[in-house]
mmCIF file of C-alpha atoms in Angstrom:
data_model
loop_
_atom_site.group_PDB
_atom_site.id
_atom_site.type_symbol
_atom_site.label_atom_id
_atom_site.label_comp_id
_atom_site.label_asym_id
_atom_site.label_seq_id
_atom_site.Cartn_x
_atom_site.Cartn_y
_atom_site.Cartn_z
ATOM 1 C CA UNK L 1 89.980 103.428 102.539
ATOM 2 C CA UNK L 2 87.753 101.989 105.275
ATOM 3 C CA UNK L 3 89.734 98.775 104.961
ATOM 4 C CA UNK L 4 92.962 100.740 105.480
ATOM 5 C CA UNK L 5 91.650 102.201 108.732
ATOM 6 C CA UNK L 6 90.830 98.732 110.065
ATOM 7 C CA UNK L 7 94.209 97.388 108.946
ATOM 8 C CA UNK L 8 96.068 100.265 110.640
ATOM 9 C CA UNK L 9 94.158 99.627 113.862
ATOM 10 C CA UNK L 10 95.044 95.935 113.695
ATOM 11 C CA UNK L 11 98.698 96.727 112.931
ATOM 12 C CA UNK L 12 98.853 99.079 115.935
ATOM 13 C CA UNK L 13 97.815 96.178 118.121
ATOM 14 C CA UNK L 14 100.634 94.033 116.700
ATOM 15 C CA UNK L 15 98.891 92.066 113.939
ATOM 16 C CA UNK L 16 101.679 91.227 111.447
ATOM 17 C CA UNK L 17 99.199 90.041 108.811
ATOM 18 C CA UNK L 18 97.504 93.459 108.877
ATOM 19 C CA UNK L 19 100.876 95.146 108.395
ATOM 20 C CA UNK L 20 101.530 92.895 105.385
ATOM 21 C CA UNK L 21 98.125 93.765 103.921
ATOM 22 C CA UNK L 22 98.804 97.500 104.404
ATOM 23 C CA UNK L 23 102.043 97.124 102.498
ATOM 24 C CA UNK L 24 100.278 95.203 99.720
ATOM 25 C CA UNK L 25 97.440 97.725 99.564
ATOM 26 C CA UNK L 26 99.780 100.737 99.385
ATOM 27 C CA UNK L 27 102.626 99.110 97.441
ATOM 28 C CA UNK L 28 102.211 101.203 94.290
ATOM 29 C CA UNK L 29 102.187 104.502 96.214
ATOM 30 C CA UNK L 30 105.122 103.427 98.387
ATOM 31 C CA UNK L 31 107.043 102.471 95.264
ATOM 32 C CA UNK L 32 106.391 105.924 93.778
ATOM 33 C CA UNK L 33 107.578 107.507 97.017
ATOM 34 C CA UNK L 34 110.749 105.388 97.010
ATOM 35 C CA UNK L 35 111.397 106.228 93.367
ATOM 36 C CA UNK L 36 111.007 109.943 94.087
ATOM 37 C CA UNK L 37 113.441 109.736 97.018
ATOM 38 C CA UNK L 38 116.063 108.020 94.883
ATOM 39 C CA UNK L 39 115.581 110.491 92.057
ATOM 40 C CA UNK L 40 116.690 113.180 94.516
ATOM 41 C CA UNK L 41 119.908 111.201 95.088
ATOM 42 C CA UNK L 42 120.682 110.089 91.523
ATOM 43 C CA UNK L 43 124.387 109.529 92.070
ATOM 44 C CA UNK L 44 123.652 106.688 94.488
ATOM 45 C CA UNK L 45 123.123 104.190 91.695
ATOM 46 C CA UNK L 46 123.671 101.042 93.747
ATOM 47 C CA UNK L 47 120.430 101.551 95.658
ATOM 48 C CA UNK L 48 117.383 101.052 93.459
ATOM 49 C CA UNK L 49 113.684 101.637 94.043
ATOM 50 C CA UNK L 50 112.858 98.015 94.831
ATOM 51 C CA UNK L 51 115.779 97.687 97.231
ATOM 52 C CA UNK L 52 114.791 100.883 99.075
ATOM 53 C CA UNK L 53 111.162 99.829 99.226
ATOM 54 C CA UNK L 54 111.864 96.338 100.528
ATOM 55 C CA UNK L 55 114.466 97.494 103.060
ATOM 56 C CA UNK L 56 111.958 100.090 104.285
ATOM 57 C CA UNK L 57 109.292 97.376 104.548
ATOM 58 C CA UNK L 58 111.586 95.251 106.702
ATOM 59 C CA UNK L 59 112.299 98.199 108.961
ATOM 60 C CA UNK L 60 108.628 99.157 109.138
ATOM 61 C CA UNK L 61 107.784 95.663 110.371
ATOM 62 C CA UNK L 62 110.926 95.265 112.453
ATOM 63 C CA UNK L 63 110.187 98.337 114.538
ATOM 64 C CA UNK L 64 107.367 96.631 116.407
ATOM 65 C CA UNK L 65 103.730 97.627 116.119
ATOM 66 C CA UNK L 66 103.120 100.574 113.805
ATOM 67 C CA UNK L 67 101.774 103.511 115.771
ATOM 68 C CA UNK L 68 100.078 105.269 112.875
ATOM 69 C CA UNK L 69 96.518 106.490 112.886
ATOM 70 C CA UNK L 70 95.682 107.117 109.247
ATOM 71 C CA UNK L 71 97.045 107.138 105.696
ATOM 72 C CA UNK L 72 98.892 110.450 106.118
ATOM 73 C CA UNK L 73 100.586 109.281 109.314
ATOM 74 C CA UNK L 74 101.576 106.054 107.586
ATOM 75 C CA UNK L 75 103.225 107.887 104.677
ATOM 76 C CA UNK L 76 104.971 110.297 107.060
ATOM 77 C CA UNK L 77 106.328 107.293 108.955
ATOM 78 C CA UNK L 78 107.307 105.536 105.706
ATOM 79 C CA UNK L 79 109.149 108.680 104.574
ATOM 80 C CA UNK L 80 111.098 108.738 107.840
ATOM 81 C CA UNK L 81 112.033 105.086 107.416
ATOM 82 C CA UNK L 82 113.111 105.632 103.777
ATOM 83 C CA UNK L 83 115.216 108.582 104.892
ATOM 84 C CA UNK L 84 116.988 106.398 107.454
ATOM 85 C CA UNK L 85 117.617 103.693 104.835
ATOM 86 C CA UNK L 86 119.129 106.231 102.414
ATOM 87 C CA UNK L 87 121.301 107.780 105.142
ATOM 88 C CA UNK L 88 122.502 104.376 106.373
ATOM 89 C CA UNK L 89 123.309 103.364 102.808
ATOM 90 C CA UNK L 90 125.208 106.626 102.236
ATOM 91 C CA UNK L 91 127.198 106.107 105.446
ATOM 92 C CA UNK L 92 128.048 102.540 104.477
ATOM 93 C CA UNK L 93 129.180 103.582 100.978
ATOM 94 C CA UNK L 94 131.223 106.424 102.416
ATOM 95 C CA UNK L 95 132.905 104.090 104.894
ATOM 96 C CA UNK L 96 133.553 101.513 102.172
ATOM 97 C CA UNK L 97 135.020 104.091 99.827
ATOM 98 C CA UNK L 98 137.245 105.423 102.583
ATOM 99 C CA UNK L 99 138.635 101.992 103.257
ATOM 100 C CA UNK L 100 136.177 100.640 105.790
ATOM 101 C CA UNK L 101 138.149 99.304 108.737
ATOM 102 C CA UNK L 102 141.552 99.600 107.052
ATOM 103 C CA UNK L 103 144.150 101.938 108.489
ATOM 104 C CA UNK L 104 144.030 105.265 106.679
ATOM 105 C CA UNK L 105 147.204 107.066 105.638
ATOM 106 C CA UNK L 106 146.853 110.529 104.136
ATOM 107 C CA UNK L 107 149.843 111.605 102.107
ATOM 108 C CA UNK L 108 148.571 115.090 101.338
ATOM 109 C CA UNK L 109 145.842 116.507 103.584
ATOM 110 C CA UNK L 110 145.102 119.371 101.155
ATOM 111 C CA UNK L 111 143.786 116.903 98.560
ATOM 112 C CA UNK L 112 141.398 115.228 100.996
ATOM 113 C CA UNK L 113 139.825 118.519 102.105
ATOM 114 C CA UNK L 114 138.468 119.348 98.633
ATOM 115 C CA UNK L 115 136.836 115.993 97.934
ATOM 116 C CA UNK L 116 133.061 115.770 98.419
ATOM 117 C CA UNK L 117 130.410 113.313 97.381
ATOM 118 C CA UNK L 118 126.684 112.699 97.165
ATOM 119 C CA UNK L 119 126.933 110.565 100.312
ATOM 120 C CA UNK L 120 128.528 113.494 102.169
ATOM 121 C CA UNK L 121 125.623 115.710 101.105
ATOM 122 C CA UNK L 122 123.009 113.175 102.216
ATOM 123 C CA UNK L 123 124.661 112.862 105.611
ATOM 124 C CA UNK L 124 125.011 116.648 105.961
ATOM 125 C CA UNK L 125 121.301 117.138 105.194
ATOM 126 C CA UNK L 126 120.419 114.370 107.650
ATOM 127 C CA UNK L 127 122.556 115.928 110.399
ATOM 128 C CA UNK L 128 121.179 119.416 109.700
ATOM 129 C CA UNK L 129 117.632 118.041 109.886
ATOM 130 C CA UNK L 130 118.420 116.278 113.166
ATOM 131 C CA UNK L 131 119.867 119.531 114.557
ATOM 132 C CA UNK L 132 116.754 121.396 113.426
ATOM 133 C CA UNK L 133 114.637 118.749 115.161
ATOM 134 C CA UNK L 134 116.492 119.412 118.426
ATOM 135 C CA UNK L 135 115.652 123.119 118.225
ATOM 136 C CA UNK L 136 112.178 122.970 116.670
ATOM 137 C CA UNK L 137 110.691 119.506 116.265
ATOM 138 C CA UNK L 138 107.661 120.565 114.216
ATOM 139 C CA UNK L 139 109.844 122.263 111.579
ATOM 140 C CA UNK L 140 111.828 119.046 111.166
ATOM 141 C CA UNK L 141 108.602 117.050 110.905
ATOM 142 C CA UNK L 142 107.290 119.389 108.213
ATOM 143 C CA UNK L 143 110.486 118.984 106.172
ATOM 144 C CA UNK L 144 110.451 115.230 106.627
ATOM 145 C CA UNK L 145 106.820 114.852 105.592
ATOM 146 C CA UNK L 146 107.025 117.245 102.666
ATOM 147 C CA UNK L 147 110.487 116.524 101.293
ATOM 148 C CA UNK L 148 110.883 112.865 102.168
ATOM 149 C CA UNK L 149 107.213 111.864 102.357
ATOM 150 C CA UNK L 150 105.796 113.872 99.485
ATOM 151 C CA UNK L 151 102.782 114.887 101.575
ATOM 152 C CA UNK L 152 100.866 118.033 100.654
ATOM 153 C CA UNK L 153 100.619 121.007 102.984
ATOM 154 C CA UNK L 154 97.014 120.060 103.751
ATOM 155 C CA UNK L 155 97.968 116.474 104.648
ATOM 156 C CA UNK L 156 100.808 117.701 106.872
ATOM 157 C CA UNK L 157 98.460 120.178 108.559
ATOM 158 C CA UNK L 158 95.988 117.366 109.256
ATOM 159 C CA UNK L 159 98.697 115.109 110.696
ATOM 160 C CA UNK L 160 100.149 117.835 112.934
ATOM 161 C CA UNK L 161 96.806 119.388 113.859
ATOM 162 C CA UNK L 162 97.629 122.918 112.684
ATOM 163 C CA UNK L 163 96.468 125.159 109.836
ATOM 164 C CA UNK L 164 97.793 125.001 106.283
ATOM 165 C CA UNK L 165 99.061 128.570 106.668
ATOM 166 C CA UNK L 166 101.142 127.478 109.672
ATOM 167 C CA UNK L 167 102.631 124.661 107.600
ATOM 168 C CA UNK L 168 103.509 127.112 104.802
ATOM 169 C CA UNK L 169 105.271 129.397 107.308
ATOM 170 C CA UNK L 170 107.019 126.417 108.931
ATOM 171 C CA UNK L 171 108.188 125.162 105.523
ATOM 172 C CA UNK L 172 109.679 128.550 104.610
ATOM 173 C CA UNK L 173 111.334 128.923 108.003
ATOM 174 C CA UNK L 174 112.734 125.386 107.929
ATOM 175 C CA UNK L 175 114.135 125.868 104.414
ATOM 176 C CA UNK L 176 115.927 129.057 105.500
ATOM 177 C CA UNK L 177 117.348 127.423 108.614
ATOM 178 C CA UNK L 178 118.514 124.338 106.726
ATOM 179 C CA UNK L 179 120.046 126.456 103.977
ATOM 180 C CA UNK L 180 121.982 128.441 106.586
ATOM 181 C CA UNK L 181 123.102 125.254 108.338
ATOM 182 C CA UNK L 182 124.337 123.671 105.089
ATOM 183 C CA UNK L 183 126.408 126.670 103.980
#
């Protein structure tokens, strides 16, 4: 793990080779994280683990120098990137299914109202999490790191600089707020 610390420091200063080595070093864990994220969204069968992982890698590198301090920060950041990939994919599929840029003609509006999809749910959760972030940023970070990043309460507490008990309370509060927002 000492090597990881040096690589993260080099990546923060813009060293692309260090960023590549980080990805290589943590590939197996990132793949498990990507697989877990897709398992939560099983109906989105066109996006597979490798595709999510590689798209996330491109976005991780494309965002400039990584501003992460340690392993936990890196996985929190990777979880955020994977979330954005999944949401963008869901939006694109939803747009494609609804005709993309074609003119839409609804013959019976009552039929359209009752139709939902996995992509709709992903986007609703994303929007609810963004709204939560506007009101209470730390609650949104806790959800992102735990749900999307798979970090433990202890790891989240270390990243955010608070106690584990605070993270447990934040997690419960965030779940209640998100549940209310999604109803």
